[in-house]
Short mmCIF file of C-alpha atoms in Angstrom, two decimals:
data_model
loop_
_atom_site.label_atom_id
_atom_site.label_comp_id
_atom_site.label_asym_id
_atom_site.label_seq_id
_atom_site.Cartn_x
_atom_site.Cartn_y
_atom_site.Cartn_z
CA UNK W 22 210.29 103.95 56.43
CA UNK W 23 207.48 101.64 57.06
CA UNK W 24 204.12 103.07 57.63
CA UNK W 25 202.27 99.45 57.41
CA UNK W 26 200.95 99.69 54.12
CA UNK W 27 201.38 96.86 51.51
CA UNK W 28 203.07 97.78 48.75
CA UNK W 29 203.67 101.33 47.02
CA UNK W 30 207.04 101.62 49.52
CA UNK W 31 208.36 104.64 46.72
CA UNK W 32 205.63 106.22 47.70
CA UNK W 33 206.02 105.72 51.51
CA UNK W 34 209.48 107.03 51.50
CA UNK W 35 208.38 110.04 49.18
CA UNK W 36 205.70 110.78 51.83
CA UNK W 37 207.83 110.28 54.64
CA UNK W 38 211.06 112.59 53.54
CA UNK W 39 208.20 115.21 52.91
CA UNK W 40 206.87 115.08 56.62
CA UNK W 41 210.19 114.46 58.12
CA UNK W 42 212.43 117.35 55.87
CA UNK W 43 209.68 120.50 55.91
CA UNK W 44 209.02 119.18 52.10
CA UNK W 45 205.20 119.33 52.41
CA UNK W 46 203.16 120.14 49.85
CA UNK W 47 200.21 121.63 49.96
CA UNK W 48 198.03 119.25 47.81
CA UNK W 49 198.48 115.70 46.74
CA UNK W 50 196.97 113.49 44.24
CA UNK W 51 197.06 109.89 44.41
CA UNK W 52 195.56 107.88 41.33
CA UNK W 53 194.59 104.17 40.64
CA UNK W 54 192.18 101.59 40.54
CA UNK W 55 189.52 101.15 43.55
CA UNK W 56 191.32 99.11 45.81
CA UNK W 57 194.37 100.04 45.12
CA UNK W 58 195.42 101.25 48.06
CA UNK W 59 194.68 105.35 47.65
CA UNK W 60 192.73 105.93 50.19
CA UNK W 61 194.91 104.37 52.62
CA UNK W 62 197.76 106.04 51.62
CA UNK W 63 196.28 109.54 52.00
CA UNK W 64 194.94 108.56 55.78
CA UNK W 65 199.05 107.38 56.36
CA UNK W 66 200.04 111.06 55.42
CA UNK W 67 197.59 112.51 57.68
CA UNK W 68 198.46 110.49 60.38
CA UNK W 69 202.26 111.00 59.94
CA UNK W 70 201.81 114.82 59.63
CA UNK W 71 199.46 115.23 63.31
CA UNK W 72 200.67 112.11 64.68
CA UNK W 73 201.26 112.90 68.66
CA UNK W 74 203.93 111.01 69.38
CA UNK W 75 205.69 109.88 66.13
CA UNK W 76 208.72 107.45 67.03
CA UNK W 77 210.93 109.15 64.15
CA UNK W 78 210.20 112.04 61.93
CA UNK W 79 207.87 111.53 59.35
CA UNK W 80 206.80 107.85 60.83
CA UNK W 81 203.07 107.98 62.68
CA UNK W 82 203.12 106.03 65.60
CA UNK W 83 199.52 104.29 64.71
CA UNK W 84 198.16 104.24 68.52
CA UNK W 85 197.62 108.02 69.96
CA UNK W 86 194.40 109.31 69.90
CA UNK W 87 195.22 111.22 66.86
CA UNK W 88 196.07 107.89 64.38
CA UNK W 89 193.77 106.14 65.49
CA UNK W 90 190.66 108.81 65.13
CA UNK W 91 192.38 109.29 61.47
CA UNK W 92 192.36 105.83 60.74
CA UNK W 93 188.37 105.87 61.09
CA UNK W 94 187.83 108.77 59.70
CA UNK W 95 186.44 110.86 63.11
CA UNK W 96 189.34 113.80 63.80
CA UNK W 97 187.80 116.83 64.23
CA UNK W 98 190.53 118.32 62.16
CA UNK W 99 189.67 115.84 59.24
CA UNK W 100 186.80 116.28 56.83
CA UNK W 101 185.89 113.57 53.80
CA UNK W 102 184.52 114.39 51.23
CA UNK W 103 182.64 112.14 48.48
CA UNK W 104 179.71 111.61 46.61
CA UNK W 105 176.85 110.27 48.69
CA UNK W 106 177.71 106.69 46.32
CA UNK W 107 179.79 104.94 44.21
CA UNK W 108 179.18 106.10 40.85
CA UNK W 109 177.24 109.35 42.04
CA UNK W 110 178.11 113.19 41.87
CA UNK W 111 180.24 115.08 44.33
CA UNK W 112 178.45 118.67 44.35
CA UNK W 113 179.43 121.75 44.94
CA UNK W 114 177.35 122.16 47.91
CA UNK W 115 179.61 119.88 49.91
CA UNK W 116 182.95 121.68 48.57
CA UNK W 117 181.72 125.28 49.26
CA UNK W 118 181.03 123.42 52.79
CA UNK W 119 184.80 122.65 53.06
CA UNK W 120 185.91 125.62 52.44
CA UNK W 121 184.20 127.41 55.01
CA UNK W 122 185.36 124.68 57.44
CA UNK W 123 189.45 125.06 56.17
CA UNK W 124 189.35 128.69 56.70
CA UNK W 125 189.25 128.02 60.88
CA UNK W 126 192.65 126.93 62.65
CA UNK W 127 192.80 123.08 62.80
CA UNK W 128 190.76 122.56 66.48
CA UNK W 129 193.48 120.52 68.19
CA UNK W 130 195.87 119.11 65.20
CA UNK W 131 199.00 120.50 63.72
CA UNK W 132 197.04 120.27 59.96
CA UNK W 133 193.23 120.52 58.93
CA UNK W 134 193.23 117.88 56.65
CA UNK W 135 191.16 117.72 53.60
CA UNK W 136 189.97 114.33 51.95
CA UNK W 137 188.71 114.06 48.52
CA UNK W 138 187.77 110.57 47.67
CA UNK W 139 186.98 109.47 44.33
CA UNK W 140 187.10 112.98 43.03
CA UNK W 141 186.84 112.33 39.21
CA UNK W 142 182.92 111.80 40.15
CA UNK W 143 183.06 115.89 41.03
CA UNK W 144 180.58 118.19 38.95
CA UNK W 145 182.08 120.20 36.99
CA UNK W 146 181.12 123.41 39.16
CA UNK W 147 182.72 121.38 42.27
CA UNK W 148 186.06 120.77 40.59
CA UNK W 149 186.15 124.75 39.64
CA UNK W 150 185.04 125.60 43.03
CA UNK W 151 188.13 124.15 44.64
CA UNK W 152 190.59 125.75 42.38
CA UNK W 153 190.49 128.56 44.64
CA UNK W 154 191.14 126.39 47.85
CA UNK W 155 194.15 124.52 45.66
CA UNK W 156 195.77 128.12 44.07
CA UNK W 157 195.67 129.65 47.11
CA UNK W 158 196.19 127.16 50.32
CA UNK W 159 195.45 127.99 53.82
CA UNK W 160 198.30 127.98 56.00
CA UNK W 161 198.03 124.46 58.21
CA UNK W 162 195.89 123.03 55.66
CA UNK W 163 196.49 119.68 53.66
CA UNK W 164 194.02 118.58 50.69
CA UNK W 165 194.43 114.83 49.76
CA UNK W 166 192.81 114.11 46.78
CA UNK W 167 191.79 110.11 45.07
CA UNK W 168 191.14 109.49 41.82
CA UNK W 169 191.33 106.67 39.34
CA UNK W 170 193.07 108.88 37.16
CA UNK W 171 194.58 112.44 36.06
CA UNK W 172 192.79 112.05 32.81
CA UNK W 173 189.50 111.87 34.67
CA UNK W 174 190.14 115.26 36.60
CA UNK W 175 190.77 118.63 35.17
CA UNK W 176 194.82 119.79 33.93
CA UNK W 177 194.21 122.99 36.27
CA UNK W 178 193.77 120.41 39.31
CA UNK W 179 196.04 118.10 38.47
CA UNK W 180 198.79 120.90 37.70
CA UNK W 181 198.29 122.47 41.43
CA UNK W 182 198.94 118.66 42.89
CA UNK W 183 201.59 116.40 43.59
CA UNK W 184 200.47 113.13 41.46
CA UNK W 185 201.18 110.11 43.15
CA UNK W 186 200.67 107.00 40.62
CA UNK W 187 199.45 103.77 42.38
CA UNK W 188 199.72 100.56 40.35
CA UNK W 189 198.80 97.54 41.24
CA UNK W 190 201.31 95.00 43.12
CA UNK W 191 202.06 91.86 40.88
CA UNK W 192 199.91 89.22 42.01
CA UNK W 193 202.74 86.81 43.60
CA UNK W 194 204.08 90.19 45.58
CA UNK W 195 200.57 90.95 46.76
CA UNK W 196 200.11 86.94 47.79
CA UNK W 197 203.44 87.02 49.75
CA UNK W 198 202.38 90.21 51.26
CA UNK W 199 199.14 89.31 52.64
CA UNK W 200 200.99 86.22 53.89
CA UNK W 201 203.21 88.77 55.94
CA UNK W 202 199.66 89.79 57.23
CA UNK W 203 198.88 86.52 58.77
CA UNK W 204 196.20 85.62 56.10
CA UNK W 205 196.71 81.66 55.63
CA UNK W 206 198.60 81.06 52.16
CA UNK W 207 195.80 79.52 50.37
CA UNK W 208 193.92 82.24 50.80
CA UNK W 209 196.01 85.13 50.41
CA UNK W 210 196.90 83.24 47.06
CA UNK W 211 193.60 83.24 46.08
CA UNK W 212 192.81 86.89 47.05
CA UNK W 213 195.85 88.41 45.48
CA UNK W 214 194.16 86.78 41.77
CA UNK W 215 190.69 87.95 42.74
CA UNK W 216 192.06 91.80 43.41
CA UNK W 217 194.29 91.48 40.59
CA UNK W 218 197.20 92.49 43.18
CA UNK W 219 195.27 95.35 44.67
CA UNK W 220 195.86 95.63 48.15
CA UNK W 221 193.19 97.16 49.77
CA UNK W 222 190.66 95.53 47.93
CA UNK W 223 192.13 91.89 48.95
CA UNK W 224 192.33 92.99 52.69
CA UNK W 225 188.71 94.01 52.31
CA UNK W 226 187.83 90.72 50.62
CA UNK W 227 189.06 89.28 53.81
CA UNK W 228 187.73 91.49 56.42
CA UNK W 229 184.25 90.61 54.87
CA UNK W 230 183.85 87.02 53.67
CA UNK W 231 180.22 88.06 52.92
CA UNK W 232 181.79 90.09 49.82
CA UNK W 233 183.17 86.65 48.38
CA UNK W 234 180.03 84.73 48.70
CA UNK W 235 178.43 87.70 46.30
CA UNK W 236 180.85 87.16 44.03
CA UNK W 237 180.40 83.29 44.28
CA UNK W 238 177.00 83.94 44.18
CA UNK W 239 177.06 86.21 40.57
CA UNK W 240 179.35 84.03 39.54
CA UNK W 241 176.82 81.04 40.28
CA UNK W 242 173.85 82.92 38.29
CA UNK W 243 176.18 83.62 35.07
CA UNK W 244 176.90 79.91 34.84
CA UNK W 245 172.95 79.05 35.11
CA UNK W 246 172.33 81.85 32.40
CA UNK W 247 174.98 80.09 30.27
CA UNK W 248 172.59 76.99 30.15
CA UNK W 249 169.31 78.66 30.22
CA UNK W 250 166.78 79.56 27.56
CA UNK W 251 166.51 82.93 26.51
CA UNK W 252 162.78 82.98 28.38
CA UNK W 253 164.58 82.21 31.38
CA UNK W 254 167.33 85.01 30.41
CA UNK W 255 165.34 87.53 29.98
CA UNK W 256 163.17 86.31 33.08
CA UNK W 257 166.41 87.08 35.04
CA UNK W 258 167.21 90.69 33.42
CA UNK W 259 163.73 91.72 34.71
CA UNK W 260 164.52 90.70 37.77
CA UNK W 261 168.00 91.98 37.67
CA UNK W 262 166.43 95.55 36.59
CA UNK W 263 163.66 95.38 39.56
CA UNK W 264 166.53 94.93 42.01
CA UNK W 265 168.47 97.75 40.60
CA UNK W 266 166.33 100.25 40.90
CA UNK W 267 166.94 100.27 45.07
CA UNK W 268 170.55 99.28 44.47
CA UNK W 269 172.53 100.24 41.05
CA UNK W 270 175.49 99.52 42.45
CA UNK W 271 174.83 95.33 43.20
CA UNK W 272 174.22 95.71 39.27
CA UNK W 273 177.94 97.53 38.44
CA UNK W 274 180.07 95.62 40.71
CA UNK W 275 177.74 91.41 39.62
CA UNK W 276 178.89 93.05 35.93
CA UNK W 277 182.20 93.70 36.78
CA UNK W 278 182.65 90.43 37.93
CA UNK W 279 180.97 89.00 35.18
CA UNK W 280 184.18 90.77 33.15
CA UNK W 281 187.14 89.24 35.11
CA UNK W 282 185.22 85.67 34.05
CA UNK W 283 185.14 86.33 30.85
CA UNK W 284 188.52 88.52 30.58
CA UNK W 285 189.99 85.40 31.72
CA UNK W 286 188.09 82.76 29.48
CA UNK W 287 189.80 85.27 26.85
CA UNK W 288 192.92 84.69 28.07
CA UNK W 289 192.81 81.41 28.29
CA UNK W 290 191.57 80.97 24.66
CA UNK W 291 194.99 83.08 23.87
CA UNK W 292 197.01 80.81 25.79
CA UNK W 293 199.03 83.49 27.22
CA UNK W 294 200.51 83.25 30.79
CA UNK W 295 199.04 86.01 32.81
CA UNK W 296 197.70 85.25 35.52
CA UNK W 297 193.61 84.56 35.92
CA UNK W 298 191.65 86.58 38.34
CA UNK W 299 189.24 83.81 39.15
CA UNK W 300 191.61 81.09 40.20
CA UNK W 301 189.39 78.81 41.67
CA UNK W 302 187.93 78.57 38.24
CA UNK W 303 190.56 77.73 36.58
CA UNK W 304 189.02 74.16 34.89
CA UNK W 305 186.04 75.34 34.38
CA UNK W 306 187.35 78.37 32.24
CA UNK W 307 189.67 76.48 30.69
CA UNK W 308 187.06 74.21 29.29
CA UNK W 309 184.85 77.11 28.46
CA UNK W 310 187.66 78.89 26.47
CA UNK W 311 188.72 75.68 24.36
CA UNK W 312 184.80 75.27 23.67
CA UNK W 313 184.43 79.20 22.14
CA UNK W 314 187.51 80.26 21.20
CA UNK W 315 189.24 83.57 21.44
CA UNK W 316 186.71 85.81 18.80
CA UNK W 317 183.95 84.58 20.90
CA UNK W 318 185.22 84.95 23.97
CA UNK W 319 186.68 88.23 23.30
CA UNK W 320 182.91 89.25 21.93
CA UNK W 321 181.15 88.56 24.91
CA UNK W 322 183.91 90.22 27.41
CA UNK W 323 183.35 93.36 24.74
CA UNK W 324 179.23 93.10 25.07
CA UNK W 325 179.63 92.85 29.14
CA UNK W 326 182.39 95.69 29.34
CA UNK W 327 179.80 97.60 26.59
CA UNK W 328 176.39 97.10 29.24
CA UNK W 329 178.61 98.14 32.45
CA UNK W 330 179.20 101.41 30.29
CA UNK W 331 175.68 101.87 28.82
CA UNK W 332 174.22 101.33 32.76
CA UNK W 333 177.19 103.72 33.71
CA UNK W 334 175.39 106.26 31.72
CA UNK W 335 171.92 105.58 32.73
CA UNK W 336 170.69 104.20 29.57
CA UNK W 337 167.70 102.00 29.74
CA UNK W 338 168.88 99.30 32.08
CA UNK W 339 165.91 96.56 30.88
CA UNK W 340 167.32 96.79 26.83
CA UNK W 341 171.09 96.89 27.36
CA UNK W 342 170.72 93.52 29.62
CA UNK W 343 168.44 92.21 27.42
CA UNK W 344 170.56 92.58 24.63
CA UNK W 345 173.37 90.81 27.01
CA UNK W 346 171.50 88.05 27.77
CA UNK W 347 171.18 87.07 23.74
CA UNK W 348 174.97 87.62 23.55
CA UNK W 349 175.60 84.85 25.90
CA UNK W 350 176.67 81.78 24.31
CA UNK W 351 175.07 78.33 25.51
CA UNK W 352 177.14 76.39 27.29
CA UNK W 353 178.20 74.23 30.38
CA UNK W 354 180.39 75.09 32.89
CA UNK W 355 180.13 72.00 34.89
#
C-alpha cells in the first residue's frame, strides 16, 4: 500500500489493513524523534479513513476536498491540539475544549478526528483529563496521538493506545528516498546526514532553505567562539540571553545544533564509522577531533547536551551559558 510517505512502510500497511478490514482502533500512538515522520503519518490515517473517493480500501486518494483540507490541517471534522510552542505546556483548558467538540457527530466526515501533537508536553491534569475520552471512545471518533516517547506519557495512556514506534530511516535509505522525491542527489545526500535519516525533518530542510542558512549561521558563531577570548564569549552569551528572552526556542534548536558538531567531532576522535550529521564539515571536524581527542571532545558534547537541559528547565539562562562558554576549548576550525 503506498500512501506517499517515506519510509515506515510496516507501518503503512498496518494502517492500511486497519482502514481497509474494519480493524480500527480507537486510539493510536505514534512515537519518535521530531521529524521523524509522526505527524505525517497520523494526517495519512485520517485521510485514508474520510477520504471521498479512495481508489482501493484503506488507500486515500490525496486530491478530494477531504485529503487535501486534512493535509493542512482545516477539516471541520479535524481538531489539533498542541501546546501554544515547542517546549511549552498543553493545558487542560484546550483538552476539556476537545471533548466538548468530539461529543457532536463529525459535520460532514465519516470520523471526527482528534490530533494530539507532541503530547508528552501535556500537564499532568490534561493527560488525566483525556483518560475519560480514551476509556470510553465516542462512536465515529479517532484520537491520534505524537509523542517522542511512551516513557514520556503516562502507562494508563499508553495502555488504551495502539503504539506505533517510528525510527529513523538509515541515512543512505533516507538519501535514496529523497532522491525518489526529485531532490537533486547532492543534496538529498547532504540532508539525509543533517536529519540523521529523519524524513520529515529533511523534506522540511528543503521546503525552507532559510532553515539551513540558521544552521550555517550557528554553526558560523560556534567556530568564532572557538577562537575568541572569553570577554568576547561571554559578550556573546549576553547577547545570546537578550535574544532569548523573545525567542527560547532560536536558543534550543542553535544548541542542538551545536550537539550534532560536537557529537560528531566525538566520533571522529573514536574513529568509528557512523555516519556524521554535518557532512559538509567533514575536514574541518576531522581536524578538530585529532587536535582534542575523544575525553575532550566527549566533555564538551556532555557540557552542551548538560546547558540544552538546564535551559530546558528554566534555570538561569545567563550562568549555564556562561559556564559553556569557559568549557569551550580554543581552537581553529579553518
Amino acid at each position: 500500500m503506498d500512501w506517499h510517505i517515506l519510509g515506515h512502510q510496516w507501518a503503512v500497511d498496518l494502517l492500511a489493513e486497519h482502514t481497509a478490514h474494519g480493524g480500527l482502533r480507537h486510539a493510536y500512538l505514534f512515537t519518535g524523534p521530531t521529524g521523524v515522520g509522526r505527524r505525517t503519518l497520523a494526517l495519512k490515517l485520517a485521510q485514508a479513513v474520510n477520504c471521498l473517493q479512495p481508489p482501493a480500501p484503506g488507500q486515500p486518494c490525496g486530491t478530494c476536498s477531504a485529503c487535501t483540507r486534512i493535509e493542512k490541517m482545516q477539516h471541520p471534522d479535524l481538531a489539533v491540539i498542541q501546546a501554544e510552542q515547542a517546549g511549552g505546556t498543553l493545558k487542560v483548558e484546550q483538552v476539556r475544549e476537545l471533548q466538548r467538540s468530539l461529543s457532536l457527530a463529525p459535520y460532514e466526515a465519516k470520523f471526527r478526528v482528534a490530533l494530539l501533537l507532541r503530547f508528552e508536553e501535556a500537564h499532568a491534569s490534561a493527560a488525566n483529563a483525556l483518560l475519560k475520552t480514551l476509556e470510553e471512545p465516542a462512536p465515529k471518533v479517532l484520537m491520534l496521538l505524537t509523542a517522542e516517547s511512551v516513557e514520556s506519557l503516562l502507562p494508563t495512556i499508553v495502555s488504551r493506545c495502539e503504539v506505533l514506534r517510528l525510527r529513523p530511516l538509515p541515512v543512505a535509505e533516507a538519501g535514496e528516498g529523497l532522491q525518489r522525491w526529485g531532490i537533486p542527489a547532492a543534496e538529498a545526500r547532504l540532508l539525509a546526514h543533517i536529519s540523521g535519516g529523519r524524513p520529515g525533518y529533511a523534506v522540511r530542510l528543503h521546503e525552507n532553505p532559510e532553515l539551513l542558512e540558521q544552521r550555517q549561521g550557528w554553526l558560523t558563531e560556534l567556530s568564532t567562539l572557538l577562537g575568541n577570548s572569553r570577554v568576547e564569549r561571554f559578550a556573546y552569551a549576553r547577547a545570546a540571553v537578550r535574544a532569548a528572552s523573545d525567542d527560547r526556542e532560536a536558543l534550543r534548536s542553535c544548541l542542538q545544533v551545536w550537539s550534532s558538531f560536537w557529537r560528531d567531532v566525538v566520533l571522529s576522535a573514536s574513529g568509528t564509522a557512523a555516519p556524521l550529521t554535518n557532512l559538509d564539515l567533514a575536514e574541518p571536524l576531522h581536524k578538530l577531533a585529532a587536535g582534542l581527542g575523544l575525553d575532550q571532545a566527549r566533555q564538551v558534547l556532555e557540557r552542551t547536551e548538560q546547558t540544552l537541559s538546564l535551559i530546558d528547565r528554566n534555570v538561569h539562562v545567563r550562568l549555564a551559558l556562561e559556564n559553556l562558554m569557559l568549557d569551550l576549548p580554543r581552537a581553529e576550525l579553518n
